[in-house]
């Protein structure tokens, strides 16, 4: 009987790949590589005081090596195996000189090979040993030559954070991967074991902070019941070096405390927040602090009482004290939209530079508008030298085709991080502006939900992964990140990795081409932001309407943000303003963002504006077709389930790219009255047909 079972288990098909394991997918490696690995790491030795974080590190190493070596990795007291070494322990004597010396943010680590043999992971803190363990595993998963394992690495940004826009009822604002993973109703008694896998995934890419609730959340999250629930989450995440934050509603002293006001200068209000912070710290000693959306899109804030954003942020920062930080969002725009929308956050915050307390971080979205497929960077990154600015990116693809469309976001993140002409002397990149000190911050709005594959699609996992890797080290290239992700997620097979990276790298530009080419923005359907609706002109505020942004009419198209128009360009320093104003760049990324052009104006490409627009739309459609064809070519090289799921979504994307192209061309042609250039097909339907489409059930609202 036992023999029969053994035989059966040999022939039974491997468990279907459903994406649950993310990039932490440990699979047998090539026999020769396995032999080498077994020689280098026959055992694991730990020289560090015991802690939950060390247990997490050894647990992960043993989980992976058990698969690779096909036997448990024994923990040894001595010997020549893999060594985890905290540099304040005797093991440090064996380390190279440099180990543990360089000043760095917590989490720095080294991987060394002694005399070409033994592998040692060393760090000054436990979290560094955990990060070092994940770095080693990442290398081995890619079958990197063992000679290439040595490395020294340290984070450049202190707070690498996911912002969940999760609600009390389990829904997720702008979430396209199912319900909230936090299961608020069952907490604190039941903590879903899935959250440990969530913590592992985050730690593996260096994420060390999470805001667990929506920036639009009610004050409910600050009640004792929800503090207890949040404490249970914090207990689960703590071993992985992750601190929990809460979005705090500014009116909480009124909503919960029964006070008549939430005025930040009122002593009762200040006392209420101090007591609330104390209550939270009693339950969660390493609580990260508050994230606040104030006086923005109807949320309450200090301006309700004639106070400034600095008054509000500093009041909360004093309640938190040295124990944590207050992350104050700069995503505000005036209730009176007389000033051009993209200039408003700058106008509201720049005059407050220097007025924020040391434990306040002002969190600025990458662009001055709102997470569009392409935006210039926010001018605030060049204008607040005396304020700790944090960067907010959006990982969930609210404006980039939800989790249906394949768009790899690392090039978008990288484009923002690498933008120069910023900082106090106008010479820093955005990455340099936000890097460095103990409250430096990069946050990303999470794309995680209760879907089995976490992100709604397999390729959207790459955006979570790339966010973490770039928040840790913005100097990594999008291409390198795509490759390491693909090798871990699918297989460390170079031709496969090449093909997957070749799909991912142009995918964001492809999406820009079929949705918002040439610097256009905000053309999506109202509220849900799904699909094209460039014709919308009847929303309550002018700056909620797509027509506000493209300004197309019989004459031409584009938003004049130069000195002859809104002059938003003047919010940038000269070299960056010049870069954005450039109309000769053959890529023309910012053309219609900063300039208004006539339809027949000739561009540096040799085409007229109208012809160029149509050409870009068609280039976008062709790009999606090419991506689908490439994926089709990988049939048989990727497991059938994941291959089929990705292929199905790519087919939807092919149809929806055509829809975007056709609806946009039908609308703009109704204004331009120009013929389509030769070789470009007419839209499949009339403009009225596109205008009549309705999607009230679209997710994420
Ligand atoms: C917008 C989203 C909205 C968010 C807002 C924000 O549509 O759901 O609440 O950003 O960032 O893009 O506060």
XYZ file of C-alpha atoms and ligand atoms in Angstrom:
714
model
C 0.000 0.000 0.000
C 2.725 2.459 0.997
C 4.435 1.718 -2.326
C 1.238 2.431 -4.221
C 0.859 5.795 -2.511
C 4.463 6.714 -3.244
C 3.932 5.808 -6.889
C 0.753 7.828 -7.063
C 2.390 10.896 -5.611
C 5.109 10.646 -8.265
C 2.667 10.771 -11.126
C 0.137 13.148 -9.590
C 0.171 16.495 -11.394
C 1.892 19.316 -9.572
C -0.487 21.616 -7.753
C -1.968 24.132 -10.190
C -0.222 27.481 -10.129
C -2.768 30.026 -8.985
C -0.430 32.935 -8.246
C -0.926 32.795 -4.494
C 2.789 32.329 -3.813
C 3.658 35.554 -5.637
C 7.398 35.832 -6.309
C 8.198 33.729 -3.217
C 7.801 30.673 -5.352
C 10.469 28.151 -4.396
C 10.857 25.391 -6.970
C 13.593 22.816 -7.581
C 16.639 24.231 -9.376
C 18.911 22.613 -11.951
C 20.774 19.537 -10.619
C 24.227 21.085 -10.975
C 23.174 24.287 -9.232
C 21.521 22.237 -6.489
C 24.759 20.294 -5.932
C 26.737 23.499 -5.564
C 24.164 24.918 -3.206
C 24.166 21.798 -1.059
C 27.941 22.070 -0.720
C 27.807 25.729 0.299
C 24.829 25.491 2.624
C 24.584 22.063 4.188
C 23.374 23.584 7.480
C 22.198 26.878 8.915
C 23.830 28.506 11.893
C 22.453 31.559 13.674
C 24.479 33.891 15.855
C 21.915 36.465 16.965
C 19.729 36.825 20.056
C 16.471 35.005 19.515
C 13.585 37.118 18.242
C 10.474 36.766 16.149
C 12.260 38.461 13.276
C 15.147 35.994 13.407
C 12.580 33.191 13.481
C 10.979 34.697 10.381
C 14.373 34.752 8.640
C 15.321 31.193 9.524
C 11.794 30.012 8.726
C 11.981 31.487 5.242
C 15.468 30.130 4.561
C 14.446 26.664 5.698
C 11.217 26.767 3.683
C 13.145 27.515 0.490
C 16.124 25.250 1.074
C 13.858 22.324 1.934
C 12.549 22.521 -1.634
C 15.913 23.172 -3.254
C 17.871 20.524 -1.359
C 14.920 18.169 -1.112
C 15.637 17.726 2.595
C 15.290 19.881 5.701
C 18.087 22.393 6.289
C 19.327 21.507 9.785
C 20.120 24.238 12.297
C 23.682 23.672 13.521
C 25.628 25.148 16.436
C 28.805 25.262 14.455
C 30.168 23.996 11.198
C 30.620 25.478 7.789
C 27.078 26.117 6.537
C 25.068 29.236 5.914
C 25.519 31.720 8.772
C 23.203 34.485 9.988
C 25.410 36.833 11.966
C 24.502 39.889 13.989
C 27.575 42.061 14.060
C 27.490 42.562 17.838
C 28.041 38.793 18.292
C 31.223 36.685 18.223
C 30.513 35.598 14.652
C 31.528 39.103 13.563
C 35.199 38.179 14.016
C 35.015 36.119 10.880
C 33.562 38.956 8.827
C 35.382 41.237 6.380
C 36.469 44.621 7.801
C 33.659 46.657 6.246
C 30.807 44.677 7.767
C 28.547 46.623 10.095
C 30.582 49.821 9.752
C 28.806 52.070 7.253
C 26.168 54.309 8.820
C 22.841 53.432 7.282
C 19.131 53.255 7.897
C 17.926 50.140 9.732
C 17.769 47.073 7.528
C 21.196 47.312 5.894
C 22.890 43.950 5.347
C 25.836 42.234 3.708
C 26.182 38.859 2.084
C 29.774 37.565 2.020
C 31.449 34.371 0.972
C 34.469 33.544 3.049
C 37.399 32.360 0.968
C 34.967 31.496 -1.731
C 33.182 29.051 0.583
C 30.819 29.690 3.458
C 27.961 32.201 2.917
C 27.440 34.714 5.718
C 24.536 37.128 5.984
C 25.415 39.879 8.442
C 23.622 42.958 9.741
C 23.504 45.271 12.689
C 19.834 44.595 13.350
C 17.451 41.664 13.081
C 15.509 43.236 10.267
C 18.743 43.493 8.281
C 19.197 39.752 8.713
C 15.661 39.164 7.454
C 16.204 41.436 4.430
C 19.560 39.788 3.784
C 17.912 36.367 3.872
C 15.332 37.442 1.320
C 18.074 38.954 -0.858
C 19.949 35.659 -0.805
C 16.814 33.707 -1.668
C 16.042 36.105 -4.514
C 19.474 35.482 -6.002
C 19.194 31.733 -5.688
C 15.694 31.679 -7.171
C 17.231 33.299 -10.234
C 20.002 30.700 -10.202
C 22.555 33.474 -9.978
C 26.095 32.021 -10.007
C 27.097 31.458 -6.385
C 30.205 33.545 -6.959
C 27.886 36.518 -7.508
C 26.058 36.236 -4.205
C 28.176 38.715 -2.229
C 26.575 42.112 -1.954
C 26.054 44.947 0.484
C 22.755 46.717 0.432
C 20.927 49.343 2.458
C 17.637 51.143 2.020
C 17.774 54.750 0.902
C 14.360 55.678 2.239
C 13.303 55.014 5.848
C 9.537 54.503 5.483
C 8.596 52.262 2.565
C 4.878 52.108 2.854
C 1.742 50.602 1.385
C -1.429 52.645 1.707
C -4.513 50.459 1.698
C -7.698 52.264 0.788
C -9.719 49.622 2.659
C -13.077 50.328 4.250
C -14.870 49.154 7.400
C -17.289 47.071 5.308
C -14.466 45.191 3.562
C -14.703 47.052 0.266
C -11.598 48.682 -1.191
C -11.695 52.125 -2.793
C -10.026 51.824 -6.195
C -9.464 48.143 -5.459
C -9.618 45.741 -8.388
C -8.491 42.561 -6.641
C -11.508 41.720 -4.544
C -12.367 42.538 -0.962
C -10.048 43.764 1.769
C -7.547 41.193 3.019
C -7.959 42.506 6.542
C -11.357 40.931 7.317
C -12.220 43.602 9.872
C -15.308 41.796 11.103
C -13.405 38.703 12.238
C -10.584 40.632 13.885
C -9.154 40.646 16.500
C -10.217 37.091 17.439
C -9.373 35.577 14.085
C -6.345 36.711 12.114
C -6.343 35.219 8.638
C -3.107 33.182 8.185
C -2.922 34.838 4.793
C -1.688 37.950 6.558
C 1.550 36.196 7.431
C 2.080 35.549 3.734
C 1.263 39.192 3.078
C 3.923 40.180 5.634
C 6.476 37.803 4.081
C 5.860 39.250 0.634
C 6.248 42.801 1.892
C 9.393 42.071 3.876
C 10.915 40.298 0.884
C 10.900 43.606 -1.025
C 11.674 45.861 1.929
C 8.210 47.303 2.659
C 8.158 48.223 6.344
C 4.976 50.245 6.884
C 1.299 49.907 6.035
C -1.644 52.227 6.472
C -4.485 49.758 6.841
C -7.494 51.965 6.107
C -8.799 54.315 3.448
C -7.721 57.954 3.453
C -11.447 58.668 3.192
C -12.226 56.490 6.233
C -14.673 57.465 8.935
C -13.414 57.967 12.491
C -14.643 54.439 13.298
C -11.071 53.235 12.877
C -10.097 55.239 15.969
C -12.670 53.586 18.251
C -11.498 51.104 20.908
C -12.991 48.206 18.916
C -10.986 49.045 15.843
C -7.843 49.834 17.786
C -8.013 46.266 19.133
C -8.439 44.934 15.595
C -5.525 47.010 14.344
C -3.400 45.801 17.271
C -3.990 42.201 16.176
C -2.806 43.115 12.674
C 0.241 44.867 14.119
C 1.135 41.739 16.133
C 1.061 39.672 12.942
C 3.134 42.108 10.900
C 5.691 43.030 13.594
C 8.028 40.014 13.169
C 8.467 41.104 9.560
C 9.545 44.608 10.524
C 6.277 46.222 9.425
C 4.732 49.080 11.401
C 1.054 49.870 11.188
C -0.399 53.338 10.522
C -4.001 54.535 10.614
C -5.711 57.065 8.391
C -7.225 59.535 10.823
C -10.293 61.614 10.119
C -9.614 65.145 11.222
C -13.074 65.627 12.709
C -12.702 62.628 15.055
C -12.867 64.771 18.234
C -16.356 65.759 17.120
C -17.358 62.453 15.545
C -16.237 60.314 18.479
C -15.304 62.631 21.314
C -18.488 64.666 21.483
C -16.549 67.928 21.276
C -18.175 70.872 19.554
C -15.106 71.544 17.424
C -12.070 69.920 15.822
C -10.153 73.220 15.708
C -6.474 72.272 16.017
C -5.755 75.265 18.257
C -8.464 74.340 20.762
C -6.938 72.889 23.964
C -9.722 70.304 24.364
C -9.130 69.088 20.830
C -5.401 68.839 21.488
C -6.065 66.902 24.702
C -8.445 64.571 22.897
C -5.852 63.661 20.262
C -3.121 63.198 22.863
C -5.328 60.810 24.813
C -6.235 58.992 21.600
C -2.574 58.609 20.644
C -1.771 57.316 24.147
C -4.613 54.806 23.872
C -3.288 53.558 20.537
C 0.327 53.335 21.752
C -0.810 51.353 24.801
C -2.231 48.757 22.400
C 0.411 49.070 19.653
C 3.751 50.186 21.112
C 5.376 50.526 17.686
C 2.418 52.262 16.033
C 3.745 54.244 13.055
C 1.447 57.260 13.256
C -1.381 58.915 11.375
C -1.990 59.424 7.671
C -4.301 62.365 7.009
C -6.359 63.551 4.059
C -7.646 66.944 5.157
C -9.585 69.652 3.351
C -9.548 67.564 0.227
C -12.531 66.278 -1.723
C -14.948 67.027 1.097
C -12.851 65.665 3.964
C -12.768 67.810 7.130
C -9.586 69.666 8.020
C -8.030 72.623 9.787
C -9.202 75.093 7.140
C -12.749 74.499 8.379
C -11.642 76.568 11.388
C -9.560 79.129 9.528
C -6.326 77.281 10.391
C -3.584 76.122 8.029
C -2.494 72.660 7.003
C 0.598 73.218 9.168
C -1.566 73.997 12.215
C -3.462 70.770 11.693
C -0.448 68.581 11.003
C 1.594 69.972 13.913
C -1.239 69.494 16.392
C -1.430 65.790 15.468
C 2.363 65.488 15.381
C 2.550 66.752 18.971
C -0.055 64.212 20.055
C 2.072 61.447 18.535
C 5.329 62.948 19.822
C 8.613 61.111 19.397
C 6.757 57.823 19.053
C 5.799 58.210 15.404
C 5.077 60.514 12.486
C 2.164 62.300 10.906
C 1.893 61.894 7.164
C -0.092 64.819 5.832
C -1.285 64.556 2.248
C -0.780 67.439 -0.165
C -3.501 66.126 -2.477
C -5.749 69.139 -2.014
C -7.527 71.309 -4.472
C -9.604 74.326 -3.753
C -13.357 74.095 -3.425
C -13.390 77.212 -5.625
C -11.747 76.098 -8.846
C -10.864 79.565 -10.142
C -7.166 78.638 -10.150
C -6.014 76.008 -12.590
C -6.294 72.600 -10.952
C -2.704 71.385 -11.371
C -1.401 74.549 -9.641
C -3.509 74.337 -6.513
C -1.541 71.971 -4.277
C 1.581 74.053 -4.856
C -0.295 77.246 -4.015
C -1.690 75.700 -0.850
C 1.513 74.131 0.478
C 4.533 76.024 -0.836
C 3.899 79.074 1.410
C 3.902 76.728 4.435
C 7.463 75.517 3.802
C 9.399 75.478 7.059
C 6.298 75.546 9.252
C 5.887 71.792 9.760
C 7.188 70.005 12.859
C 10.093 67.569 12.480
C 7.861 64.505 12.717
C 5.528 65.647 9.932
C 5.977 64.314 6.418
C 4.080 66.067 3.654
C 3.109 63.343 1.214
C 2.913 64.526 -2.399
C 1.515 62.542 -5.327
C 4.055 62.041 -8.103
C 2.235 64.386 -10.454
C 0.331 67.633 -9.930
C -3.012 66.160 -11.046
C -3.976 62.657 -9.996
C -2.145 59.414 -10.819
C -2.599 59.719 -14.588
C -0.896 57.325 -17.022
C 1.665 60.091 -17.582
C 2.166 63.329 -15.703
C 5.045 65.710 -15.136
C 6.239 65.582 -11.523
C 4.628 67.767 -8.888
C 6.410 71.135 -8.695
C 6.312 70.867 -4.880
C 9.364 68.582 -5.060
C 11.369 71.630 -6.100
C 9.810 74.144 -3.789
C 9.789 73.001 -0.144
C 13.436 72.698 0.937
C 12.608 73.075 4.645
C 9.950 70.365 4.734
C 10.272 66.588 4.762
C 8.461 65.596 1.584
C 7.320 62.050 0.927
C 6.354 60.604 -2.453
C 2.953 58.983 -3.043
C 2.602 56.616 -5.989
C -0.439 54.597 -6.999
C 0.124 50.889 -7.508
C -3.531 50.050 -8.023
C -4.296 51.040 -11.619
C -7.256 53.356 -11.091
C -6.525 55.285 -14.278
C -4.579 52.571 -16.100
C -7.141 49.933 -16.973
C -7.728 48.474 -13.490
C -6.334 44.967 -13.019
C -7.519 44.024 -16.512
C -4.898 45.817 -18.592
C -1.270 44.763 -18.474
C 0.770 47.875 -17.697
C 4.059 47.487 -15.851
C 4.414 50.567 -13.683
C 8.128 50.536 -12.867
C 8.899 52.768 -15.885
C 6.293 55.262 -14.617
C 7.778 55.202 -11.099
C 11.299 55.397 -12.476
C 10.444 58.322 -14.762
C 9.215 60.280 -11.719
C 12.083 59.275 -9.412
C 14.733 60.131 -12.000
C 13.325 63.577 -12.826
C 15.959 66.199 -12.083
C 15.918 69.959 -11.595
C 14.340 69.649 -8.147
C 15.351 70.086 -4.502
C 16.719 73.145 -2.786
C 19.346 74.003 -5.373
C 17.402 72.768 -8.376
C 19.956 70.026 -8.935
C 18.393 67.074 -7.173
C 16.324 64.304 -8.638
C 12.964 63.519 -7.099
C 14.529 60.365 -5.622
C 17.172 62.500 -3.920
C 14.581 64.939 -2.575
C 12.718 62.176 -0.764
C 15.674 59.978 0.291
C 17.732 60.069 3.423
C 16.542 60.918 6.896
C 14.685 58.936 9.536
C 11.284 60.143 8.267
C 11.996 59.828 4.546
C 9.008 58.213 2.854
C 7.827 56.573 -0.334
C 4.232 55.336 -0.220
C 2.220 53.407 -2.770
C -1.552 52.959 -2.883
C -1.833 49.178 -2.677
C -3.287 46.920 -5.364
C -3.897 44.055 -2.969
C -7.166 42.300 -2.250
C -8.583 38.941 -1.262
C -8.359 37.513 -4.802
C -6.386 34.286 -4.756
C -3.607 35.940 -6.766
C -3.648 39.035 -4.504
C -3.545 41.700 -7.227
C -6.367 40.735 -9.567
C -3.971 39.681 -12.315
C -0.642 37.895 -12.351
C 1.182 40.774 -13.971
C -0.135 43.285 -11.442
C 1.894 41.417 -8.830
C 4.900 42.879 -10.621
C 3.715 46.382 -9.759
C 3.609 45.599 -6.033
C 7.031 43.998 -6.379
C 8.541 46.873 -8.374
C 7.143 49.446 -5.972
C 8.916 47.791 -3.044
C 12.185 47.356 -4.894
C 12.247 50.994 -6.071
C 11.206 52.355 -2.672
C 14.204 50.478 -1.260
C 16.579 51.560 -3.998
C 15.429 53.989 -6.651
C 18.609 53.393 -8.646
C 17.449 49.937 -9.722
C 16.335 49.815 -13.337
C 12.822 48.869 -14.386
C 14.273 46.292 -16.728
C 16.354 44.606 -14.021
C 13.334 44.517 -11.723
C 11.146 43.028 -14.461
C 13.738 40.319 -15.030
C 14.171 39.319 -11.427
C 10.400 39.327 -10.937
C 9.822 37.175 -14.026
C 12.514 34.679 -13.054
C 11.032 34.240 -9.595
C 7.396 34.291 -10.679
C 7.634 32.023 -13.726
C 11.032 30.310 -14.033
C 14.733 31.260 -14.084
C 14.909 30.414 -17.752
C 16.710 33.179 -19.708
C 14.676 33.060 -22.955
C 11.433 33.069 -20.956
C 12.668 35.936 -18.795
C 13.705 37.879 -21.928
C 10.281 37.398 -23.480
C 8.362 38.415 -20.347
C 10.542 41.494 -19.794
C 10.078 42.428 -23.453
C 6.312 42.396 -22.880
C 6.491 44.395 -19.673
C 8.922 47.160 -20.551
C 6.934 48.948 -23.314
C 3.521 48.185 -21.766
C 3.039 51.483 -19.941
C 3.931 53.558 -23.013
C 1.577 51.372 -25.026
C -1.231 52.172 -22.598
C -0.397 55.894 -22.737
C -0.634 55.666 -26.531
C -4.124 54.179 -26.625
C -5.533 56.136 -23.639
C -3.839 59.514 -23.226
C -1.243 60.118 -25.964
C 0.909 63.239 -26.380
C 0.424 64.525 -22.812
C -3.367 64.295 -22.667
C -4.853 63.372 -19.279
C -8.026 62.699 -17.332
C -10.116 61.427 -20.232
C -11.621 58.517 -18.272
C -15.281 57.850 -17.516
C -16.686 59.806 -14.595
C -16.429 58.444 -11.055
C -15.359 54.911 -11.899
C -12.559 56.006 -14.272
C -13.181 53.011 -16.516
C -13.038 53.514 -20.257
C -12.925 56.608 -22.469
C -15.197 59.607 -21.932
C -13.361 62.648 -23.361
C -16.721 64.283 -24.148
C -17.882 64.661 -20.516
C -18.612 68.330 -19.764
C -21.473 68.381 -17.277
C -19.973 67.536 -13.875
C -20.449 69.887 -10.926
C -16.906 71.257 -10.924
C -15.281 72.354 -14.189
C -12.048 70.556 -13.259
C -13.772 67.204 -12.921
C -14.648 67.258 -16.629
C -12.347 65.754 -19.255
C -13.063 68.729 -21.551
C -11.344 70.933 -18.963
C -8.115 69.019 -19.569
C -7.943 68.482 -23.327
C -9.655 71.760 -24.385
C -10.238 70.405 -27.889
C -12.389 72.405 -30.286
C -12.567 73.142 -34.007
C -9.222 74.969 -33.844
C -7.040 72.583 -31.934
C -6.280 70.720 -28.740
C -4.193 70.957 -25.543
C -3.866 72.982 -22.353
C -1.706 76.092 -22.534
C 0.198 75.999 -19.272
C 2.915 78.367 -20.532
C 3.078 82.103 -19.801
C 0.342 82.752 -22.369
C -1.965 80.389 -20.476
C -2.203 79.268 -16.843
C 1.585 79.484 -16.481
C 1.766 76.344 -14.365
C 5.213 75.969 -15.964
C 6.419 78.834 -13.756
C 6.023 76.579 -10.710
C 9.108 74.684 -11.943
C 12.659 76.008 -11.963
C 14.082 77.033 -15.308
C 15.860 73.830 -16.444
C 12.917 71.586 -15.615
C 10.422 74.073 -17.055
C 12.503 74.080 -20.232
C 12.509 70.300 -20.363
C 8.736 70.121 -19.984
C 8.155 72.895 -22.514
C 10.286 71.201 -25.168
C 8.280 70.666 -28.332
C 11.071 69.073 -30.335
C 11.518 65.950 -28.248
C 10.513 63.253 -30.711
C 8.746 61.358 -27.911
C 6.553 64.425 -27.259
C 5.536 63.161 -23.814
C 4.325 66.518 -22.511
C 3.160 68.287 -25.676
C -0.547 68.740 -24.977
C -0.072 68.922 -21.201
C 1.798 72.202 -21.564
C 0.805 73.500 -24.994
C -2.261 74.204 -26.986
C -1.750 73.328 -30.653
C -3.736 73.803 -33.825
C -4.797 70.597 -35.542
C -2.660 71.373 -38.572
C 0.466 72.497 -36.712
C 3.398 70.439 -37.873
C 5.395 68.601 -35.200
C 9.022 67.511 -35.004
C 7.858 64.083 -36.180
C 6.916 65.608 -39.534
C 3.197 64.957 -38.964
C 0.430 67.379 -38.110
C -1.010 67.298 -34.607
C -4.126 65.522 -35.858
C -2.200 62.899 -37.803
C 0.183 62.359 -34.902
C -2.702 61.812 -32.497
C -4.291 59.181 -34.721
C -0.908 57.551 -35.286
C -0.329 57.281 -31.520
C -3.719 55.689 -30.922
C -2.964 53.067 -33.552
C 0.516 52.510 -32.177
C -1.087 51.754 -28.821
C -3.463 49.195 -30.305
C -0.591 47.561 -32.193
C 1.437 47.451 -28.982
C -1.257 45.455 -27.196
C -1.519 43.065 -30.152
C 2.239 42.552 -30.038
C 2.110 41.855 -26.311
C -0.673 39.289 -26.779
C 1.240 37.600 -29.609
C 4.369 37.394 -27.500
C 2.456 35.834 -24.650
C 0.831 33.389 -27.023
C 4.343 32.335 -28.024
C 5.019 31.360 -24.402
C 2.254 28.757 -24.348
C 3.754 25.590 -22.914
C 6.599 27.496 -21.253
C 4.333 28.945 -18.556
C 2.001 26.668 -16.593
C -1.370 26.316 -18.285
C -3.497 27.986 -15.635
C -1.545 31.204 -15.354
C -0.931 31.271 -19.089
C -4.643 30.989 -19.765
C -5.609 33.637 -17.231
C -3.120 36.152 -18.608
C -4.147 35.359 -22.197
C -7.815 35.952 -21.372
C -7.069 39.367 -19.868
C -4.852 40.296 -22.816
C -7.763 39.524 -25.157
C -9.927 41.923 -23.131
C -7.164 44.513 -23.291
C -6.945 44.116 -27.073
C -10.665 44.852 -27.362
C -10.547 47.705 -24.853
C -7.518 49.354 -26.469
C -9.552 49.457 -29.708
C -12.489 50.874 -27.791
C -10.279 53.626 -26.341
C -8.797 54.361 -29.742
C -12.090 54.364 -31.598
C -14.074 56.379 -29.045
C -11.306 58.969 -28.735
C -10.822 59.338 -32.476
C -14.603 59.514 -33.066
C -14.879 62.301 -30.504
C -11.834 64.330 -31.506
C -12.733 63.971 -35.183
C -16.174 65.423 -34.456
C -14.284 68.581 -33.457
C -11.274 68.576 -35.779
C -13.299 67.633 -38.869
C -10.062 66.319 -40.345
C -9.926 63.099 -42.397
C -8.066 60.148 -40.963
C -4.562 59.876 -42.376
C -4.129 57.208 -45.043
C -3.995 53.648 -43.745
C -5.830 54.360 -40.477
C -9.238 52.740 -40.101
C -12.455 54.549 -39.161
C -13.888 53.854 -35.681
C -16.092 50.766 -35.488
C -19.123 52.700 -34.158
C -20.579 56.185 -34.202
C -19.650 58.703 -31.527
C -23.175 58.414 -30.118
C -22.681 54.713 -29.598
C -19.546 55.312 -27.506
C -21.219 58.084 -25.575
C -24.128 55.817 -24.703
C -22.001 53.170 -22.916
C -22.678 52.991 -19.150
C -20.897 50.982 -16.448
C -22.610 51.668 -13.136
C -21.342 48.388 -11.706
C -17.632 49.137 -12.337
C -15.626 48.207 -9.232
C -13.623 50.328 -6.863
C -15.859 53.320 -6.279
C -8.405 59.998 -6.478
C -9.323 58.839 -6.279
C -10.086 58.911 -4.981
C -9.122 59.162 -3.844
C -8.278 60.390 -4.132
C -7.202 60.602 -3.086
O -10.233 58.810 -7.361
O -10.773 57.696 -4.820
O -9.800 59.310 -2.651
O -7.608 60.229 -5.347
O -6.058 60.303 -3.387
O -7.548 59.656 -7.517
O -7.503 61.060 -1.996
